Short mmCIF file of C-alpha atoms and ligand atoms in Angstrom, two decimals:
data_model
loop_
_atom_site.label_atom_id
_atom_site.label_comp_id
_atom_site.label_asym_id
_atom_site.label_seq_id
_atom_site.Cartn_x
_atom_site.Cartn_y
_atom_site.Cartn_z
CA MET A 1 -265.36 54.02 -36.73
CA PHE A 2 -263.45 56.08 -39.17
CA TRP A 3 -266.36 56.39 -41.60
CA GLN A 4 -268.97 57.48 -38.97
CA LYS A 5 -266.67 60.52 -38.21
CA HIS A 6 -267.25 61.75 -41.70
CA LEU A 7 -270.81 61.12 -42.18
CA LYS A 8 -272.97 63.67 -43.68
CA TYR A 9 -276.12 62.00 -43.28
CA ILE A 10 -277.20 58.48 -41.70
CA LYS A 11 -277.83 55.96 -44.46
CA THR A 12 -280.92 53.75 -43.69
CA GLU A 13 -278.76 50.66 -44.31
CA MET A 14 -276.66 51.65 -41.20
CA ILE A 15 -279.74 50.97 -38.84
CA ALA A 16 -280.44 47.58 -38.16
CA HIS A 17 -284.14 46.43 -37.27
CA ASN A 18 -285.55 43.96 -34.83
CA VAL A 19 -282.44 43.69 -32.89
CA SER A 20 -282.27 41.48 -29.61
CA LEU A 21 -280.91 43.49 -26.84
CA LYS A 22 -280.16 40.22 -24.83
CA SER A 23 -276.39 40.82 -24.96
CA PHE A 24 -276.54 44.55 -24.58
CA ASN A 25 -278.07 44.54 -20.83
CA THR A 26 -276.38 42.81 -17.99
CA PHE A 27 -279.56 41.21 -16.58
CA GLY A 28 -279.43 39.41 -19.85
CA ILE A 29 -283.33 39.86 -20.89
CA ASP A 30 -284.38 39.13 -24.22
CA VAL A 31 -286.28 41.80 -25.78
CA ASN A 32 -286.26 43.30 -29.02
CA ALA A 33 -285.42 46.87 -30.14
CA SER A 34 -287.44 47.61 -33.25
CA SER A 35 -284.51 49.61 -34.72
CA TYR A 36 -280.91 49.87 -33.45
CA PHE A 37 -277.80 52.09 -34.33
CA ASN A 38 -274.26 51.86 -32.88
CA VAL A 39 -273.06 55.38 -32.36
CA THR A 40 -269.15 55.64 -32.25
CA SER A 41 -268.74 59.23 -32.63
CA THR A 42 -270.25 62.53 -31.17
CA GLU A 43 -270.67 63.90 -34.79
CA THR A 44 -272.67 60.88 -35.64
CA LEU A 45 -274.69 61.24 -32.49
CA LYS A 46 -275.60 64.79 -33.36
CA LEU A 47 -276.62 63.87 -36.59
CA VAL A 48 -278.71 60.88 -35.91
CA LEU A 49 -280.48 63.01 -33.17
CA LYS A 50 -281.22 65.60 -35.68
CA GLU A 51 -282.50 63.22 -38.31
CA HIS A 52 -284.54 60.98 -35.96
CA LYS A 53 -286.17 63.77 -33.92
CA GLU A 54 -289.67 62.90 -34.71
CA GLN A 55 -289.10 59.41 -33.82
CA PRO A 56 -289.20 57.96 -30.03
CA LEU A 57 -285.39 57.31 -29.29
CA PHE A 58 -284.02 55.19 -26.68
CA PHE A 59 -280.62 55.59 -25.12
CA LEU A 60 -278.35 52.57 -24.12
CA GLY A 61 -274.93 52.69 -22.41
CA GLY A 62 -273.48 49.83 -20.82
CA GLY A 63 -277.03 48.37 -20.22
CA SER A 64 -276.10 47.87 -16.45
CA ASN A 65 -278.68 49.59 -14.59
CA MET A 66 -281.84 48.60 -16.49
CA LEU A 67 -284.45 45.97 -16.09
CA LEU A 68 -286.00 45.74 -19.57
CA THR A 69 -289.51 44.37 -19.22
CA LYS A 70 -290.93 44.91 -22.75
CA ASP A 71 -289.73 45.25 -26.48
CA ILE A 72 -288.29 48.84 -27.03
CA LYS A 73 -290.57 50.43 -29.63
CA ALA A 74 -287.94 53.11 -30.43
CA LEU A 75 -284.79 53.59 -32.46
CA VAL A 76 -282.16 52.68 -29.87
CA LEU A 77 -278.85 54.35 -29.84
CA HIS A 78 -275.95 52.23 -28.44
CA LEU A 79 -273.63 54.76 -27.15
CA ASN A 80 -270.19 53.34 -28.14
CA LEU A 81 -267.89 56.48 -27.80
CA LYS A 82 -264.39 55.41 -27.13
CA GLY A 83 -261.10 56.91 -26.04
CA ILE A 84 -259.20 58.00 -23.02
CA ASP A 85 -256.94 61.33 -22.75
CA ILE A 86 -254.83 63.20 -20.37
CA LEU A 87 -255.80 66.48 -20.25
CA GLU A 88 -253.73 68.06 -17.66
CA GLU A 89 -251.11 66.95 -15.39
CA THR A 90 -249.12 68.58 -12.11
CA GLU A 91 -246.71 66.78 -10.24
CA ASP A 92 -249.16 65.23 -8.02
CA THR A 93 -252.52 65.24 -10.09
CA VAL A 94 -253.76 64.48 -13.23
CA THR A 95 -257.16 65.15 -15.05
CA VAL A 96 -258.21 62.36 -17.32
CA LYS A 97 -261.04 62.26 -19.84
CA ALA A 98 -262.92 59.23 -20.76
CA MET A 99 -265.46 58.87 -23.43
CA ALA A 100 -268.82 57.67 -22.32
CA GLY A 101 -268.65 54.27 -24.11
CA GLU A 102 -265.48 53.29 -22.38
CA ASN A 103 -266.22 50.44 -19.89
CA TRP A 104 -265.93 51.62 -16.38
CA HIS A 105 -263.82 48.89 -15.02
CA ASP A 106 -261.65 48.60 -18.05
CA PHE A 107 -261.13 52.58 -17.29
CA VAL A 108 -260.26 51.84 -13.54
CA ILE A 109 -257.46 49.29 -14.63
CA TRP A 110 -256.03 51.83 -17.19
CA CYS A 111 -255.82 54.32 -14.32
CA LEU A 112 -254.38 51.68 -12.09
CA ASN A 113 -251.70 50.67 -14.54
CA LYS A 114 -250.60 54.39 -14.61
CA ASN A 115 -250.54 54.68 -10.89
CA PHE A 116 -253.51 57.19 -11.03
CA GLY A 117 -255.40 56.81 -7.56
CA GLY A 118 -259.16 57.85 -6.59
CA ILE A 119 -261.18 55.50 -8.27
CA GLU A 120 -259.45 52.13 -7.00
CA ASN A 121 -262.44 51.45 -4.48
CA LEU A 122 -264.98 51.56 -7.59
CA SER A 123 -263.26 48.46 -9.25
CA LEU A 124 -265.38 45.96 -10.99
CA ILE A 125 -268.74 48.29 -10.81
CA PRO A 126 -270.48 47.09 -14.18
CA GLY A 127 -271.62 49.79 -16.89
CA ASN A 128 -269.86 52.47 -19.01
CA THR A 129 -268.10 55.60 -17.74
CA GLY A 130 -270.68 57.88 -19.32
CA THR A 131 -273.25 56.64 -17.09
CA ALA A 132 -271.47 56.67 -13.75
CA PRO A 133 -272.48 60.37 -13.18
CA ILE A 134 -276.09 59.69 -13.71
CA GLN A 135 -276.50 57.61 -10.46
CA ASN A 136 -273.11 58.86 -9.05
CA ILE A 137 -271.66 55.40 -8.65
CA GLY A 138 -270.26 54.34 -5.31
CA ALA A 139 -268.83 51.51 -3.39
CA TYR A 140 -266.61 50.87 -0.40
CA GLY A 141 -266.64 54.61 1.24
CA VAL A 142 -266.05 56.24 -2.24
CA GLU A 143 -268.47 57.79 -4.62
CA LEU A 144 -267.88 59.15 -8.34
CA LYS A 145 -268.36 62.83 -7.20
CA ASP A 146 -265.38 62.70 -5.12
CA VAL A 147 -262.97 62.60 -8.07
CA PHE A 148 -265.42 64.21 -10.85
CA VAL A 149 -264.36 67.55 -12.23
CA SER A 150 -267.00 67.86 -15.29
CA CYS A 151 -268.80 65.87 -18.19
CA GLU A 152 -269.65 66.78 -21.50
CA THR A 153 -273.06 66.38 -22.91
CA ILE A 154 -275.36 66.75 -25.92
CA ASN A 155 -278.68 68.36 -25.33
CA ILE A 156 -281.15 65.87 -27.15
CA LYS A 157 -283.42 68.58 -28.50
CA ASP A 158 -281.17 70.70 -30.28
CA GLN A 159 -277.77 68.86 -30.31
CA THR A 160 -275.91 71.70 -28.65
CA THR A 161 -272.77 70.87 -26.28
CA ARG A 162 -272.91 71.67 -22.81
CA VAL A 163 -270.38 71.00 -19.96
CA PHE A 164 -271.66 70.27 -16.57
CA ASP A 165 -269.30 70.94 -13.59
CA LYS A 166 -269.55 69.27 -10.22
CA THR A 167 -272.01 71.61 -8.82
CA GLU A 168 -274.19 71.74 -11.42
CA CYS A 169 -274.46 67.93 -11.48
CA LYS A 170 -276.08 67.89 -8.06
CA PHE A 171 -274.60 64.83 -7.07
CA ASP A 172 -276.12 62.77 -3.97
CA TYR A 173 -276.53 59.24 -2.90
CA ARG A 174 -277.16 57.39 -6.25
CA GLU A 175 -278.58 60.64 -7.45
CA SER A 176 -277.72 63.66 -9.94
CA ILE A 177 -279.62 66.24 -11.93
CA PHE A 178 -279.55 63.84 -14.95
CA LYS A 179 -281.91 61.42 -12.80
CA GLN A 180 -284.00 64.24 -11.51
CA GLN A 181 -284.79 67.86 -13.30
CA LEU A 182 -282.90 67.13 -16.34
CA LYS A 183 -283.68 63.36 -16.73
CA GLY A 184 -284.07 62.39 -20.65
CA GLN A 185 -282.78 65.79 -22.03
CA TYR A 186 -278.92 65.39 -22.21
CA ILE A 187 -276.38 62.71 -23.22
CA ILE A 188 -273.28 62.64 -21.33
CA THR A 189 -270.51 61.97 -24.08
CA SER A 190 -267.65 62.10 -21.83
CA VAL A 191 -266.28 62.54 -18.45
CA ASN A 192 -263.24 64.46 -16.96
CA LEU A 193 -261.74 63.14 -13.59
CA LYS A 194 -259.15 64.62 -11.27
CA LEU A 195 -256.77 61.68 -9.74
CA THR A 196 -253.88 61.58 -7.68
CA LYS A 197 -250.19 60.57 -9.19
CA SER A 198 -248.77 60.58 -5.74
CA ASN A 199 -249.79 60.93 -1.98
CA HIS A 200 -252.62 58.90 -2.67
CA LYS A 201 -255.74 59.24 -0.29
CA LEU A 202 -256.68 55.65 0.56
CA HIS A 203 -260.25 54.89 1.63
CA LEU A 204 -259.93 51.76 3.91
CA ASP A 205 -262.56 52.45 6.64
CA TYR A 206 -265.11 50.12 5.02
CA GLY A 207 -264.68 47.08 7.12
CA ALA A 208 -264.63 44.54 4.64
CA ILE A 209 -261.49 46.28 2.68
CA LYS A 210 -259.45 46.29 5.96
CA GLN A 211 -260.16 42.69 6.54
CA GLU A 212 -259.38 41.64 3.06
CA LEU A 213 -255.95 43.41 3.19
CA GLU A 214 -255.17 41.84 6.49
CA LYS A 215 -256.21 38.38 5.11
CA CYS A 216 -253.28 38.94 2.48
CA ASN A 217 -250.96 40.36 5.16
CA ILE A 218 -250.78 43.79 3.33
CA LYS A 219 -249.61 46.22 6.12
CA GLU A 220 -249.15 49.22 3.50
CA PRO A 221 -251.49 48.97 0.61
CA THR A 222 -251.01 50.53 -2.68
CA ILE A 223 -253.92 51.63 -4.70
CA GLN A 224 -253.64 48.31 -6.86
CA ASP A 225 -253.96 46.30 -3.52
CA ILE A 226 -256.87 48.25 -2.76
CA SER A 227 -258.55 47.35 -5.99
CA ASN A 228 -257.36 44.05 -5.77
CA ALA A 229 -259.35 43.60 -2.28
CA VAL A 230 -262.22 45.38 -3.71
CA ILE A 231 -262.53 42.64 -6.63
CA ALA A 232 -261.99 40.02 -4.41
CA ILE A 233 -264.94 41.02 -1.77
CA ARG A 234 -267.16 41.94 -4.98
CA GLN A 235 -266.51 38.53 -6.64
CA ASN A 236 -267.22 36.81 -3.37
CA LYS A 237 -270.75 38.59 -2.83
CA LEU A 238 -272.05 39.89 -6.09
CA PRO A 239 -272.54 37.43 -9.05
CA ASP A 240 -270.68 38.11 -12.31
CA PRO A 241 -273.36 39.40 -14.87
CA LYS A 242 -271.24 37.03 -17.63
CA GLU A 243 -272.55 34.04 -15.73
CA ILE A 244 -275.82 34.99 -13.86
CA GLY A 245 -277.74 38.04 -15.36
CA ASN A 246 -278.20 40.92 -13.01
CA SER A 247 -277.93 44.63 -12.42
CA GLY A 248 -276.01 44.62 -9.06
CA SER A 249 -278.07 46.61 -6.06
CA PHE A 250 -281.64 46.42 -7.49
CA PHE A 251 -282.80 48.59 -4.61
CA LYS A 252 -281.17 51.80 -3.03
CA ASN A 253 -280.56 51.70 0.81
CA PRO A 254 -283.48 53.50 2.27
CA ILE A 255 -282.74 56.43 4.65
CA ILE A 256 -285.19 56.64 7.74
CA SER A 257 -285.59 59.00 10.70
CA VAL A 258 -283.50 58.27 13.85
CA ASP A 259 -287.05 57.95 15.82
CA GLN A 260 -288.08 55.27 13.39
CA PHE A 261 -284.89 53.61 13.69
CA LYS A 262 -284.85 53.46 17.47
CA ASP A 263 -288.47 51.81 17.32
CA LEU A 264 -287.21 49.30 14.81
CA ARG A 265 -284.20 48.32 16.86
CA GLN A 266 -286.52 47.68 19.98
CA ASN A 267 -287.63 44.71 17.71
CA PHE A 268 -284.48 43.91 15.92
CA PRO A 269 -281.34 44.91 18.05
CA GLU A 270 -278.89 43.46 15.54
CA ILE A 271 -280.30 45.72 12.67
CA PRO A 272 -277.16 47.65 10.86
CA SER A 273 -277.14 51.30 10.23
CA TYR A 274 -275.27 54.19 8.90
CA LYS A 275 -275.56 57.76 10.42
CA ILE A 276 -276.52 60.50 7.81
CA SER A 277 -277.23 63.25 9.87
CA GLU A 278 -278.44 63.94 13.69
CA LYS A 279 -282.13 63.18 12.20
CA GLU A 280 -281.46 60.41 9.53
CA VAL A 281 -280.08 56.95 9.52
CA LYS A 282 -279.42 54.71 6.48
CA VAL A 283 -280.48 51.00 6.72
CA PRO A 284 -279.05 48.42 4.45
CA ALA A 285 -282.00 47.24 2.24
CA GLY A 286 -280.20 43.85 1.64
CA TRP A 287 -280.58 43.24 5.49
CA LEU A 288 -284.06 44.10 5.45
CA ILE A 289 -284.71 41.66 2.26
CA GLU A 290 -282.74 39.10 3.89
CA LYS A 291 -284.79 39.47 7.15
CA ALA A 292 -288.20 39.22 5.10
CA GLY A 293 -286.84 35.68 4.04
CA PHE A 294 -286.01 36.38 0.32
CA LYS A 295 -282.42 35.84 0.22
CA GLY A 296 -281.61 32.84 -2.14
CA LYS A 297 -285.29 32.39 -2.88
CA ARG A 298 -285.32 30.97 -6.54
CA PHE A 299 -288.45 31.29 -8.75
CA GLY A 300 -287.79 29.24 -11.89
CA ASP A 301 -285.36 31.32 -13.86
CA TYR A 302 -285.11 34.35 -11.45
CA GLY A 303 -284.61 35.11 -7.92
CA VAL A 304 -282.74 36.85 -5.28
CA HIS A 305 -279.00 36.10 -5.05
CA ASN A 306 -277.85 33.74 -2.45
CA LYS A 307 -274.90 36.01 -1.03
CA GLN A 308 -276.38 39.39 -1.31
CA ALA A 309 -280.05 40.05 -1.12
CA LEU A 310 -279.99 43.29 -2.79
CA VAL A 311 -279.23 41.63 -5.98
CA LEU A 312 -281.98 40.16 -8.11
CA VAL A 313 -280.83 37.72 -10.84
CA ASN A 314 -281.64 36.07 -13.88
CA TYR A 315 -280.45 32.40 -14.27
CA GLY A 316 -281.12 32.03 -18.02
CA ASN A 317 -284.32 33.35 -19.67
CA ALA A 318 -286.25 35.11 -17.17
CA LYS A 319 -288.76 37.89 -18.42
CA GLY A 320 -288.15 41.20 -17.16
CA GLU A 321 -291.88 41.35 -16.03
CA ASP A 322 -291.37 38.35 -13.51
CA ILE A 323 -288.39 40.17 -12.02
CA TYR A 324 -290.35 43.15 -11.75
CA GLN A 325 -293.22 41.57 -10.13
CA LEU A 326 -290.74 39.99 -7.64
CA ALA A 327 -289.31 43.48 -6.83
CA LEU A 328 -293.06 44.64 -6.18
CA LEU A 329 -293.62 41.81 -3.87
CA ILE A 330 -290.20 42.53 -1.98
CA LYS A 331 -291.16 46.16 -1.70
CA LYS A 332 -294.56 45.42 -0.22
CA THR A 333 -293.21 42.95 2.37
CA ILE A 334 -290.75 45.48 3.52
CA LYS A 335 -293.29 48.09 3.82
CA ARG A 336 -295.47 45.61 5.59
CA LEU A 337 -292.92 44.29 7.79
CA PHE A 338 -290.74 47.39 8.70
CA ASN A 339 -293.04 50.31 7.35
CA ILE A 340 -290.12 51.07 5.24
CA GLU A 341 -290.57 52.32 1.50
CA ILE A 342 -287.56 51.02 -0.53
CA GLU A 343 -287.06 52.45 -4.03
CA THR A 344 -285.46 50.53 -6.85
CA GLU A 345 -281.97 51.84 -7.98
CA VAL A 346 -282.22 50.00 -11.24
CA ASN A 347 -284.39 51.70 -13.97
CA ILE A 348 -287.60 49.87 -14.85
CA ILE A 349 -288.14 50.07 -18.64
N1 EPU B 1 -276.52 42.53 4.64
C1 EPU B 1 -277.31 41.57 4.82
N2 EPU B 1 -277.86 40.71 4.05
C2 EPU B 1 -277.69 40.84 2.66
C3 EPU B 1 -276.99 41.74 2.28
C4 EPU B 1 -276.44 42.89 3.08
O1 EPU B 1 -277.61 41.53 6.17
O2 EPU B 1 -278.24 39.97 1.94
C5 EPU B 1 -276.06 43.57 5.36
C6 EPU B 1 -274.67 43.57 5.48
O3 EPU B 1 -274.26 42.24 6.36
C7 EPU B 1 -274.09 44.78 6.09
C8 EPU B 1 -274.87 45.42 5.35
O4 EPU B 1 -276.23 44.78 4.96
O5 EPU B 1 -274.11 45.01 7.30
C9 EPU B 1 -274.24 46.29 4.18
O6 EPU B 1 -274.06 45.02 3.05
P1 EPU B 1 -272.85 45.55 2.12
O7 EPU B 1 -271.81 45.95 2.61
O8 EPU B 1 -272.67 44.41 1.10
O9 EPU B 1 -273.45 46.95 1.36
P2 EPU B 1 -274.73 47.24 0.48
O10 EPU B 1 -275.34 48.42 1.33
O11 EPU B 1 -275.85 46.19 0.55
C10 EPU B 1 -273.78 49.17 -1.08
C11 EPU B 1 -274.18 49.42 -2.46
C12 EPU B 1 -273.30 48.69 -3.34
C13 EPU B 1 -271.89 48.66 -2.87
C14 EPU B 1 -271.55 48.24 -1.59
C15 EPU B 1 -270.30 48.31 -0.92
C16 EPU B 1 -276.17 50.61 -2.66
C17 EPU B 1 -277.57 50.41 -3.26
N3 EPU B 1 -275.39 49.30 -2.95
O12 EPU B 1 -274.58 47.99 -0.88
O13 EPU B 1 -273.40 48.89 -4.68
O14 EPU B 1 -270.96 47.72 -3.72
O15 EPU B 1 -272.48 49.04 -0.56
O16 EPU B 1 -270.01 49.81 -0.56
O17 EPU B 1 -275.92 51.47 -2.15
C18 EPU B 1 -274.57 48.73 -6.76
O18 EPU B 1 -274.91 49.82 -6.68
O19 EPU B 1 -274.78 47.88 -7.77
C19 EPU B 1 -273.79 47.96 -5.53
C20 EPU B 1 -273.53 46.90 -5.70
#
């Protein structure tokens, strides 16, 4: 907003009090924030950080990767920085800058409309562009790190600006430095990605994509076709947060040793797996949870999705605490049945 760009100080009336966060988290959990401020420029963000140093702060992006289990007794800063720019272009590639508050899927569509390739497999992932690097979002054989160049951040303590390049972000499976060593220290304000304008590198190896394209009789897919296929697969398996509250995959897929995997296969010969290295194997948590009998289980207003057991859902007015208790029960059961520790992917607050 224009006026926010020219602020010299934050007026008290700009901060709202006792605000419900139900519509700001994709799980649709109804908790209150003691105070709330909608941030629409980096200048305002720096200002509010400086002026409210002494107060507990809580940063909210797209609200797509969190389970709120209690009221937030803090000043919630809702990061809604907007804008997409082309920074650099050659004949074959383009570097695009997206502000943190851009909705991720809208940004993917913006790129597809310009025929910019690289993130089509990441279509329909909920959340904002600025939170995508924190957990290195990934789907259907592509991760954000594959196209990532850098991100601009603000240091929460002293409000200085710092750019992190790809190496500095220390990306890994659903991991980055922002979830580890630097957790809670920086706010990502924008992200730069390098995309292709021609000779797009297509990622079709993920089984379901090929099947989906075959179903539509597409032999030479474009990036738009791939996006459409991913959207179709996701819509078929994953609940739309606008209809049923959820946060996508609730757990990470656990990585276990090849030895442990061999033992498990004795009892469960059909167990799926992805090779990580000579020593390690990734096992789909969704399969473990289904095998443990939780798929489609409903307890009042919450439960486990009936098409993808990795997704916990809120059918209406579930409490975050109830969903958390269900997650703990699932975790305990998986440990007991398979001797595997599964970790949550979603942040429990
Ligand atoms: N499976 C089951 N039962 C289930 C769910 C899965 O048996 O209820 C089996 C499937 O049959 C398949 C395997 O588990 O053999 C893998 O399932 P799927 O292809 O659905 O992928 P996933 O490993 O469950 C991951 C990501 C998703 C991403 C998909 C597609 C994680 C934690 N999740 O799920 O990401 O969309 O791959 O690439 O890595 C998200 O992070 O929110 C998310 C949805």
